[in-house]
PDB file of C-alpha atoms and ligand atoms in Angstrom:
ATOM      1  CA  UNK A   1     -24.384  18.509  -4.689  1.00 42.00           C
ATOM      2  CA  UNK A   2     -21.558  15.831  -5.206  1.00 48.00           C
ATOM      3  CA  UNK A   3     -18.125  17.938  -5.295  1.00 52.00           C
ATOM      4  CA  UNK A   4     -15.851  17.713  -8.506  1.00 57.00           C
ATOM      5  CA  UNK A   5     -12.772  15.863  -7.399  1.00 63.00           C
ATOM      6  CA  UNK A   6      -9.655  16.968  -8.104  1.00 67.00           C
ATOM      7  CA  UNK A   7      -7.343  15.931 -11.352  1.00 76.00           C
ATOM      8  CA  UNK A   8      -6.149  12.665 -11.251  1.00 91.00           C
ATOM      9  CA  UNK A   9      -8.168  11.291  -8.791  1.00 96.00           C
ATOM     10  CA  UNK A  10     -11.208   8.556  -9.475  1.00 97.00           C
ATOM     11  CA  UNK A  11     -13.293   6.641  -7.139  1.00 98.00           C
ATOM     12  CA  UNK A  12     -14.649   3.212  -8.342  1.00 98.00           C
ATOM     13  CA  UNK A  13     -17.545   1.428  -5.893  1.00 98.00           C
ATOM     14  CA  UNK A  14     -18.054  -2.062  -5.995  1.00 98.00           C
ATOM     15  CA  UNK A  15     -20.813  -4.332  -4.374  1.00 98.00           C
ATOM     16  CA  UNK A  16     -19.109  -5.908  -1.393  1.00 98.00           C
ATOM     17  CA  UNK A  17     -15.197  -6.340  -0.668  1.00 98.00           C
ATOM     18  CA  UNK A  18     -15.445 -10.059  -2.359  1.00 98.00           C
ATOM     19  CA  UNK A  19     -15.916  -8.206  -5.497  1.00 98.00           C
ATOM     20  CA  UNK A  20     -13.484  -5.156  -4.535  1.00 98.00           C
ATOM     21  CA  UNK A  21     -11.031  -8.122  -4.076  1.00 98.00           C
ATOM     22  CA  UNK A  22     -11.184  -9.594  -7.370  1.00 98.00           C
ATOM     23  CA  UNK A  23     -11.987  -6.521  -9.189  1.00 98.00           C
ATOM     24  CA  UNK A  24      -9.056  -4.469  -8.104  1.00 98.00           C
ATOM     25  CA  UNK A  25      -7.176  -8.050  -8.592  1.00 98.00           C
ATOM     26  CA  UNK A  26      -8.141  -7.921 -12.513  1.00 98.00           C
ATOM     27  CA  UNK A  27      -7.198  -3.873 -12.659  1.00 98.00           C
ATOM     28  CA  UNK A  28      -3.451  -4.931 -11.070  1.00 98.00           C
ATOM     29  CA  UNK A  29      -3.226  -7.801 -13.688  1.00 98.00           C
ATOM     30  CA  UNK A  30      -3.595  -5.411 -16.757  1.00 98.00           C
ATOM     31  CA  UNK A  31      -2.071  -2.977 -15.316  1.00 98.00           C
ATOM     32  CA  UNK A  32       1.127  -4.745 -14.600  1.00 98.00           C
ATOM     33  CA  UNK A  33       0.567  -6.603 -17.906  1.00 98.00           C
ATOM     34  CA  UNK A  34       0.631  -3.113 -19.509  1.00 98.00           C
ATOM     35  CA  UNK A  35       3.964  -1.620 -17.447  1.00 97.00           C
ATOM     36  CA  UNK A  36       5.482  -4.709 -18.649  1.00 98.00           C
ATOM     37  CA  UNK A  37       4.258  -4.502 -22.234  1.00 98.00           C
ATOM     38  CA  UNK A  38       5.707  -0.823 -22.603  1.00 96.00           C
ATOM     39  CA  UNK A  39       8.636  -0.977 -20.597  1.00 87.00           C
ATOM     40  CA  UNK A  40      10.059  -4.839 -19.762  1.00 92.00           C
ATOM     41  CA  UNK A  41       9.425  -4.716 -16.264  1.00 96.00           C
ATOM     42  CA  UNK A  42       6.806  -3.548 -13.974  1.00 98.00           C
ATOM     43  CA  UNK A  43       6.911  -2.405 -10.271  1.00 98.00           C
ATOM     44  CA  UNK A  44       4.268  -2.796  -7.261  1.00 98.00           C
ATOM     45  CA  UNK A  45       4.430  -1.486  -3.677  1.00 98.00           C
ATOM     46  CA  UNK A  46       2.329  -3.640  -1.545  1.00 98.00           C
ATOM     47  CA  UNK A  47       0.029  -2.510   1.396  1.00 98.00           C
ATOM     48  CA  UNK A  48      -0.899  -4.837   4.688  1.00 97.00           C
ATOM     49  CA  UNK A  49      -4.152  -5.129   6.168  1.00 97.00           C
ATOM     50  CA  UNK A  50      -7.277  -6.606   5.230  1.00 97.00           C
ATOM     51  CA  UNK A  51      -8.129  -5.158   1.563  1.00 97.00           C
ATOM     52  CA  UNK A  52      -4.367  -5.170   0.861  1.00 98.00           C
ATOM     53  CA  UNK A  53      -4.358  -9.071   1.796  1.00 98.00           C
ATOM     54  CA  UNK A  54      -7.948  -9.519   0.155  1.00 98.00           C
ATOM     55  CA  UNK A  55      -6.589  -8.271  -2.977  1.00 98.00           C
ATOM     56  CA  UNK A  56      -3.267 -10.578  -3.026  1.00 98.00           C
ATOM     57  CA  UNK A  57      -5.388 -13.989  -2.379  1.00 98.00           C
ATOM     58  CA  UNK A  58      -8.037 -13.051  -5.172  1.00 98.00           C
ATOM     59  CA  UNK A  59      -5.076 -12.573  -7.306  1.00 98.00           C
ATOM     60  CA  UNK A  60      -3.721 -15.723  -6.024  1.00 98.00           C
ATOM     61  CA  UNK A  61      -6.673 -17.532  -6.958  1.00 98.00           C
ATOM     62  CA  UNK A  62      -7.228 -16.075 -10.383  1.00 97.00           C
ATOM     63  CA  UNK A  63      -6.066 -17.762 -13.374  1.00 96.00           C
ATOM     64  CA  UNK A  64      -5.414 -14.326 -14.931  1.00 97.00           C
ATOM     65  CA  UNK A  65      -2.736 -13.932 -13.125  1.00 97.00           C
ATOM     66  CA  UNK A  66       0.106 -15.496 -15.179  1.00 96.00           C
ATOM     67  CA  UNK A  67      -0.815 -12.994 -17.830  1.00 98.00           C
ATOM     68  CA  UNK A  68       1.731 -10.758 -15.481  1.00 98.00           C
ATOM     69  CA  UNK A  69       5.345 -12.025 -16.017  1.00 98.00           C
ATOM     70  CA  UNK A  70       6.651 -12.701 -12.542  1.00 98.00           C
ATOM     71  CA  UNK A  71      10.275 -12.817 -13.088  1.00 98.00           C
ATOM     72  CA  UNK A  72      10.135  -8.965 -14.347  1.00 98.00           C
ATOM     73  CA  UNK A  73       8.390  -7.525 -11.443  1.00 98.00           C
ATOM     74  CA  UNK A  74       9.742  -5.507  -8.735  1.00 98.00           C
ATOM     75  CA  UNK A  75       7.892  -5.666  -5.287  1.00 98.00           C
ATOM     76  CA  UNK A  76       8.322  -3.361  -2.616  1.00 98.00           C
ATOM     77  CA  UNK A  77       6.389  -2.279   0.466  1.00 98.00           C
ATOM     78  CA  UNK A  78       4.792   0.799   1.427  1.00 98.00           C
ATOM     79  CA  UNK A  79       5.070   0.178   5.633  1.00 98.00           C
ATOM     80  CA  UNK A  80       6.007  -2.526   7.558  1.00 98.00           C
ATOM     81  CA  UNK A  81       5.499  -3.532  11.164  1.00 98.00           C
ATOM     82  CA  UNK A  82       9.129  -4.123  12.633  1.00 98.00           C
ATOM     83  CA  UNK A  83       8.914  -7.519  13.952  1.00 98.00           C
ATOM     84  CA  UNK A  84      11.371  -9.998  13.348  1.00 98.00           C
ATOM     85  CA  UNK A  85      11.670 -11.711  10.207  1.00 98.00           C
ATOM     86  CA  UNK A  86       8.850 -14.444   9.367  1.00 98.00           C
ATOM     87  CA  UNK A  87       6.851 -13.177  12.328  1.00 98.00           C
ATOM     88  CA  UNK A  88       2.933 -13.412  11.591  1.00 98.00           C
ATOM     89  CA  UNK A  89       2.285  -9.932  11.836  1.00 98.00           C
ATOM     90  CA  UNK A  90       4.569  -8.433   9.111  1.00 98.00           C
ATOM     91  CA  UNK A  91       3.289  -7.408   6.026  1.00 98.00           C
ATOM     92  CA  UNK A  92       5.531  -9.337   4.055  1.00 98.00           C
ATOM     93  CA  UNK A  93       5.089 -12.501   6.233  1.00 98.00           C
ATOM     94  CA  UNK A  94       1.195 -12.117   5.245  1.00 98.00           C
ATOM     95  CA  UNK A  95       1.757 -11.316   1.548  1.00 98.00           C
ATOM     96  CA  UNK A  96       4.161 -14.193   0.881  1.00 98.00           C
ATOM     97  CA  UNK A  97       1.305 -16.541   2.337  1.00 98.00           C
ATOM     98  CA  UNK A  98      -1.992 -14.862   0.640  1.00 98.00           C
ATOM     99  CA  UNK A  99       0.392 -14.625  -2.963  1.00 98.00           C
ATOM    100  CA  UNK A 100       4.137 -14.381  -3.165  1.00 98.00           C
ATOM    101  CA  UNK A 101       5.042 -17.920  -2.180  1.00 98.00           C
ATOM    102  CA  UNK A 102       2.595 -18.952  -5.163  1.00 98.00           C
ATOM    103  CA  UNK A 103       4.290 -17.394  -7.906  1.00 98.00           C
ATOM    104  CA  UNK A 104       7.514 -17.349 -10.055  1.00 98.00           C
ATOM    105  CA  UNK A 105       9.084 -14.268  -8.617  1.00 98.00           C
ATOM    106  CA  UNK A 106      12.837 -13.359  -8.927  1.00 98.00           C
ATOM    107  CA  UNK A 107      14.062 -13.235  -4.888  1.00 98.00           C
ATOM    108  CA  UNK A 108      16.454 -10.353  -6.282  1.00 97.00           C
ATOM    109  CA  UNK A 109      13.565  -8.643  -7.364  1.00 98.00           C
ATOM    110  CA  UNK A 110      11.405  -8.689  -4.030  1.00 98.00           C
ATOM    111  CA  UNK A 111      12.274  -6.061  -1.413  1.00 98.00           C
ATOM    112  CA  UNK A 112      11.236  -6.565   2.017  1.00 98.00           C
ATOM    113  CA  UNK A 113      11.547  -3.783   4.699  1.00 98.00           C
ATOM    114  CA  UNK A 114      14.095  -5.101   7.386  1.00 98.00           C
ATOM    115  CA  UNK A 115      13.584  -7.186   9.788  1.00 98.00           C
ATOM    116  CA  UNK A 116      13.771  -6.014  13.736  1.00 98.00           C
ATOM    117  CA  UNK A 117      16.446  -9.044  13.720  1.00 98.00           C
ATOM    118  CA  UNK A 118      17.862  -8.546  10.347  1.00 97.00           C
ATOM    119  CA  UNK A 119      21.234  -6.613   9.686  1.00 96.00           C
ATOM    120  CA  UNK A 120      20.058  -3.138  10.955  1.00 98.00           C
ATOM    121  CA  UNK A 121      19.373  -4.789  14.685  1.00 97.00           C
ATOM    122  CA  UNK A 122      16.725  -3.582  16.330  1.00 97.00           C
ATOM    123  CA  UNK A 123      17.271  -0.116  15.065  1.00 98.00           C
ATOM    124  CA  UNK A 124      14.120   1.141  12.768  1.00 98.00           C
ATOM    125  CA  UNK A 125      15.863   4.633  11.789  1.00 98.00           C
ATOM    126  CA  UNK A 126      19.100   2.500  10.751  1.00 98.00           C
ATOM    127  CA  UNK A 127      16.613   0.101   8.997  1.00 98.00           C
ATOM    128  CA  UNK A 128      14.519   3.122   7.385  1.00 98.00           C
ATOM    129  CA  UNK A 129      17.767   4.369   6.104  1.00 98.00           C
ATOM    130  CA  UNK A 130      18.974   0.866   4.734  1.00 98.00           C
ATOM    131  CA  UNK A 131      15.350   1.074   2.729  1.00 98.00           C
ATOM    132  CA  UNK A 132      15.689   4.205   1.510  1.00 98.00           C
ATOM    133  CA  UNK A 133      19.386   3.707  -0.228  1.00 98.00           C
ATOM    134  CA  UNK A 134      17.940   0.247  -1.510  1.00 97.00           C
ATOM    135  CA  UNK A 135      15.306   2.036  -3.165  1.00 97.00           C
ATOM    136  CA  UNK A 136      17.501   5.190  -4.046  1.00 96.00           C
ATOM    137  CA  UNK A 137      19.332   2.485  -5.826  1.00 95.00           C
ATOM    138  CA  UNK A 138      15.961   1.502  -8.249  1.00 93.00           C
ATOM    139  CA  UNK A 139      15.047   2.775 -11.495  1.00 76.00           C
ATOM    140  CA  UNK A 140      12.139   4.890 -12.146  1.00 81.00           C
ATOM    141  CA  UNK A 141       9.119   5.939 -10.028  1.00 95.00           C
ATOM    142  CA  UNK A 142       6.739   2.900  -8.778  1.00 97.00           C
ATOM    143  CA  UNK A 143       3.850   1.490 -11.797  1.00 98.00           C
ATOM    144  CA  UNK A 144       1.051   0.642  -8.994  1.00 98.00           C
ATOM    145  CA  UNK A 145       1.345   1.325  -5.428  1.00 98.00           C
ATOM    146  CA  UNK A 146      -1.196   0.296  -3.570  1.00 98.00           C
ATOM    147  CA  UNK A 147      -2.626   1.556   0.057  1.00 98.00           C
ATOM    148  CA  UNK A 148      -4.710  -0.050   2.531  1.00 98.00           C
ATOM    149  CA  UNK A 149      -6.800   2.781   4.633  1.00 98.00           C
ATOM    150  CA  UNK A 150      -6.826   2.422   8.044  1.00 98.00           C
ATOM    151  CA  UNK A 151     -10.451   3.543  10.090  1.00 98.00           C
ATOM    152  CA  UNK A 152      -8.504   6.339  11.320  1.00 97.00           C
ATOM    153  CA  UNK A 153      -7.898   7.310   7.579  1.00 98.00           C
ATOM    154  CA  UNK A 154      -3.848   6.320   8.305  1.00 98.00           C
ATOM    155  CA  UNK A 155      -2.155   5.089   5.031  1.00 98.00           C
ATOM    156  CA  UNK A 156       0.895   2.954   5.139  1.00 98.00           C
ATOM    157  CA  UNK A 157       1.993   3.768   8.253  1.00 98.00           C
ATOM    158  CA  UNK A 158       1.049   7.094   8.520  1.00 98.00           C
ATOM    159  CA  UNK A 159      -1.205   7.915  10.956  1.00 98.00           C
ATOM    160  CA  UNK A 160      -3.108  11.174  11.488  1.00 97.00           C
ATOM    161  CA  UNK A 161      -0.977  13.554  13.655  1.00 96.00           C
ATOM    162  CA  UNK A 162       2.177  11.529  13.980  1.00 96.00           C
ATOM    163  CA  UNK A 163       5.524  13.150  13.491  1.00 95.00           C
ATOM    164  CA  UNK A 164       6.521  10.387  10.680  1.00 96.00           C
ATOM    165  CA  UNK A 165       3.152  11.455   8.488  1.00 97.00           C
ATOM    166  CA  UNK A 166       4.574  15.335   8.467  1.00 96.00           C
ATOM    167  CA  UNK A 167       8.326  14.276   7.116  1.00 97.00           C
ATOM    168  CA  UNK A 168       9.417  15.381   3.342  1.00 97.00           C
ATOM    169  CA  UNK A 169      13.015  15.634   3.557  1.00 97.00           C
ATOM    170  CA  UNK A 170      13.480  11.204   3.733  1.00 97.00           C
ATOM    171  CA  UNK A 171      11.858   8.507   1.336  1.00 98.00           C
ATOM    172  CA  UNK A 172      11.244   6.033   4.389  1.00 98.00           C
ATOM    173  CA  UNK A 173      11.039   6.949   7.909  1.00 98.00           C
ATOM    174  CA  UNK A 174      10.827   5.048  11.160  1.00 98.00           C
ATOM    175  CA  UNK A 175       7.713   5.110  13.428  1.00 98.00           C
ATOM    176  CA  UNK A 176       7.832   4.800  16.733  1.00 97.00           C
ATOM    177  CA  UNK A 177       4.716   4.767  19.056  1.00 97.00           C
ATOM    178  CA  UNK A 178       2.220   4.105  16.388  1.00 97.00           C
ATOM    179  CA  UNK A 179      -1.406   4.044  17.420  1.00 97.00           C
ATOM    180  CA  UNK A 180      -1.923   1.103  15.890  1.00 96.00           C
ATOM    181  CA  UNK A 181       0.125  -2.117  17.174  1.00 97.00           C
ATOM    182  CA  UNK A 182       2.975  -2.959  17.055  1.00 98.00           C
ATOM    183  CA  UNK A 183       3.847   0.524  18.024  1.00 98.00           C
ATOM    184  CA  UNK A 184       7.521   0.390  15.763  1.00 98.00           C
ATOM    185  CA  UNK A 185       7.150   0.507  12.203  1.00 98.00           C
ATOM    186  CA  UNK A 186       8.668   1.610   8.979  1.00 98.00           C
ATOM    187  CA  UNK A 187       7.070   3.499   6.030  1.00 98.00           C
ATOM    188  CA  UNK A 188       6.971   5.054   3.145  1.00 98.00           C
ATOM    189  CA  UNK A 189       6.806   8.797   2.983  1.00 98.00           C
ATOM    190  CA  UNK A 190       4.240  11.123   1.354  1.00 98.00           C
ATOM    191  CA  UNK A 191       6.510  12.544  -1.294  1.00 97.00           C
ATOM    192  CA  UNK A 192       7.681   8.996  -2.378  1.00 97.00           C
ATOM    193  CA  UNK A 193       4.308   7.983  -2.113  1.00 98.00           C
ATOM    194  CA  UNK A 194       3.161  10.401  -4.316  1.00 98.00           C
ATOM    195  CA  UNK A 195       5.956  10.312  -7.002  1.00 97.00           C
ATOM    196  CA  UNK A 196       4.239   6.611  -7.990  1.00 98.00           C
ATOM    197  CA  UNK A 197       2.666   6.373 -11.524  1.00 97.00           C
ATOM    198  CA  UNK A 198      -0.373   5.299  -9.965  1.00 98.00           C
ATOM    199  CA  UNK A 199      -1.804   5.195  -6.281  1.00 98.00           C
ATOM    200  CA  UNK A 200      -4.834   2.616  -5.704  1.00 98.00           C
ATOM    201  CA  UNK A 201      -6.485   3.183  -2.001  1.00 98.00           C
ATOM    202  CA  UNK A 202      -8.628   0.368  -0.795  1.00 98.00           C
ATOM    203  CA  UNK A 203     -11.417   0.256   1.542  1.00 98.00           C
ATOM    204  CA  UNK A 204     -14.023  -1.803   2.316  1.00 98.00           C
ATOM    205  CA  UNK A 205     -16.909  -2.402   5.091  1.00 98.00           C
ATOM    206  CA  UNK A 206     -18.610  -0.204   7.337  1.00 98.00           C
ATOM    207  CA  UNK A 207     -15.613   0.708   9.913  1.00 98.00           C
ATOM    208  CA  UNK A 208     -13.856   2.620   6.891  1.00 98.00           C
ATOM    209  CA  UNK A 209     -16.721   5.228   6.027  1.00 98.00           C
ATOM    210  CA  UNK A 210     -16.127   7.434   8.116  1.00 97.00           C
ATOM    211  CA  UNK A 211     -12.444   7.402   7.275  1.00 98.00           C
ATOM    212  CA  UNK A 212     -13.297   7.708   3.397  1.00 98.00           C
ATOM    213  CA  UNK A 213     -16.117  10.267   4.209  1.00 97.00           C
ATOM    214  CA  UNK A 214     -13.398  12.544   5.929  1.00 97.00           C
ATOM    215  CA  UNK A 215     -10.584  12.156   3.418  1.00 97.00           C
ATOM    216  CA  UNK A 216     -12.741  12.711   0.172  1.00 97.00           C
ATOM    217  CA  UNK A 217     -14.811  15.128   1.831  1.00 95.00           C
ATOM    218  CA  UNK A 218     -14.934  18.775   1.550  1.00 92.00           C
ATOM    219  CA  UNK A 219     -12.015  19.447   3.971  1.00 90.00           C
ATOM    220  CA  UNK A 220      -9.857  17.000   2.206  1.00 86.00           C
ATOM    221  CA  UNK A 221      -6.262  17.533   3.151  1.00 89.00           C
ATOM    222  CA  UNK A 222      -7.543  20.354   5.617  1.00 90.00           C
ATOM    223  CA  UNK A 223      -8.897  17.831   7.756  1.00 92.00           C
ATOM    224  CA  UNK A 224      -4.990  16.018   8.344  1.00 94.00           C
ATOM    225  CA  UNK A 225      -6.225  12.722   7.134  1.00 97.00           C
ATOM    226  CA  UNK A 226      -3.347  11.212   5.801  1.00 98.00           C
ATOM    227  CA  UNK A 227      -5.324   8.980   2.994  1.00 98.00           C
ATOM    228  CA  UNK A 228      -6.396  13.061   2.058  1.00 97.00           C
ATOM    229  CA  UNK A 229      -2.546  13.930   1.521  1.00 97.00           C
ATOM    230  CA  UNK A 230      -2.471  11.340  -1.125  1.00 98.00           C
ATOM    231  CA  UNK A 231      -2.176  12.634  -4.503  1.00 97.00           C
ATOM    232  CA  UNK A 232      -0.289  10.856  -7.381  1.00 97.00           C
ATOM    233  CA  UNK A 233      -0.215  11.353 -11.245  1.00 96.00           C
ATOM    234  CA  UNK A 234      -3.300   8.913 -10.981  1.00 98.00           C
ATOM    235  CA  UNK A 235      -4.796   8.352  -7.570  1.00 98.00           C
ATOM    236  CA  UNK A 236      -7.867   5.733  -7.710  1.00 98.00           C
ATOM    237  CA  UNK A 237     -10.002   4.981  -4.788  1.00 98.00           C
ATOM    238  CA  UNK A 238     -11.108   1.468  -4.987  1.00 98.00           C
ATOM    239  CA  UNK A 239     -14.008   0.822  -2.419  1.00 98.00           C
ATOM    240  CA  UNK A 240     -16.931  -1.217  -1.965  1.00 98.00           C
ATOM    241  CA  UNK A 241     -20.575   0.060  -0.991  1.00 98.00           C
ATOM    242  CA  UNK A 242     -20.469  -0.169   2.938  1.00 98.00           C
ATOM    243  CA  UNK A 243     -17.120   2.112   2.860  1.00 98.00           C
ATOM    244  CA  UNK A 244     -18.516   4.751   0.447  1.00 98.00           C
ATOM    245  CA  UNK A 245     -21.800   5.083   2.734  1.00 98.00           C
ATOM    246  CA  UNK A 246     -20.489   8.512   3.726  1.00 96.00           C
ATOM    247  CA  UNK A 247     -19.183  10.287   0.702  1.00 95.00           C
ATOM    248  CA  UNK A 248     -20.496  13.251  -0.070  1.00 85.00           C
ATOM    249  CA  UNK A 249     -23.650  13.023  -1.958  1.00 83.00           C
ATOM    250  CA  UNK A 250     -23.992   9.213  -0.926  1.00 81.00           C
TER     251      UNK A 250
HETATM  252  O1  LIG B   1      -1.243  -1.520   9.838  1.00 89.80           O
HETATM  253  C1  LIG B   1      -1.395  -1.388   8.900  1.00 89.80           C
HETATM  254  O2  LIG B   1      -2.872  -1.498   8.574  1.00 89.80           O
HETATM  255  C2  LIG B   1      -3.727  -0.774   7.519  1.00 89.80           C
HETATM  256  C3  LIG B   1      -4.761  -1.054   7.239  1.00 89.80           C
HETATM  257  O3  LIG B   1      -5.332  -2.136   7.696  1.00 89.80           O
HETATM  258  P1  LIG B   1      -6.915  -2.302   7.315  1.00 89.80           P
HETATM  259  O4  LIG B   1      -6.363  -3.982   7.829  1.00 89.80           O
HETATM  260  O5  LIG B   1      -7.411  -1.465   8.662  1.00 89.80           O
HETATM  261  O6  LIG B   1      -7.177  -2.683   6.338  1.00 89.80           O
HETATM  262  C4  LIG B   1      -2.523  -1.037   6.219  1.00 89.80           C
HETATM  263  O7  LIG B   1      -2.794  -0.390   4.958  1.00 89.80           O
HETATM  264  C5  LIG B   1      -1.016  -0.662   6.514  1.00 89.80           C
HETATM  265  O8  LIG B   1      -0.281  -1.213   5.474  1.00 89.80           O
HETATM  266  C6  LIG B   1      -0.864  -1.773   8.146  1.00 89.80           C
HETATM  267  O9  LIG B   1       0.469  -1.920   8.226  1.00 89.80           O
END
């Protein structure tokens, strides 16, 4: 029997990763346009990784993208690889290439996490504190926060069993010795992630099936999977069939 999901959590399964990217992009256009209609501005927190960048590329290719008023969108990041500005492995470099450079954003509303050659120098703790200050100065909860799910169940740069994953007293944390390169990263913490109005977790392809099965399986949070600890007002898992293959009842 398939267990009943906790309140606020839902799972949508698409045929394959391309359809997932296009459907998630369409969903994001609607969510941001709705938030702007209701409140004037909207905010989104971007993720790195294959599925997050796939969504942004699908959005760039969609004629519906202009339903978003890009000049009234605040863009934040959920995590960043702590590398020099413009490095090709930085999540913000990849997001700019996939979408951001192609839409008329207000540069003042784009909030990349600091780079290792930026104003805090090569000091990730100072950079995390600086981003936390920037966040604190912003109004209101995020409208949509995107998370890619790693094959080890990590989200943002919160890895299973890693000290940063347990941090509850800050909004942004420096991550050292991450198991996935590069080892030094910055990440939002779980309390701020869970304070978003909506969090969407994206996972596609076979290599994510075990992680998805663990996070959404009977053990849930007790599994220690960071992805299982994500619980916002609305938590939406957006999967393809391959990533959903080990869900309970699949
Ligand atoms: O390193 C990272 O990995 C995850 C997942 O990436 P994927 O390529 O396995 O989908 C991503 O969510 C995170 O933002 C990123 O820094």
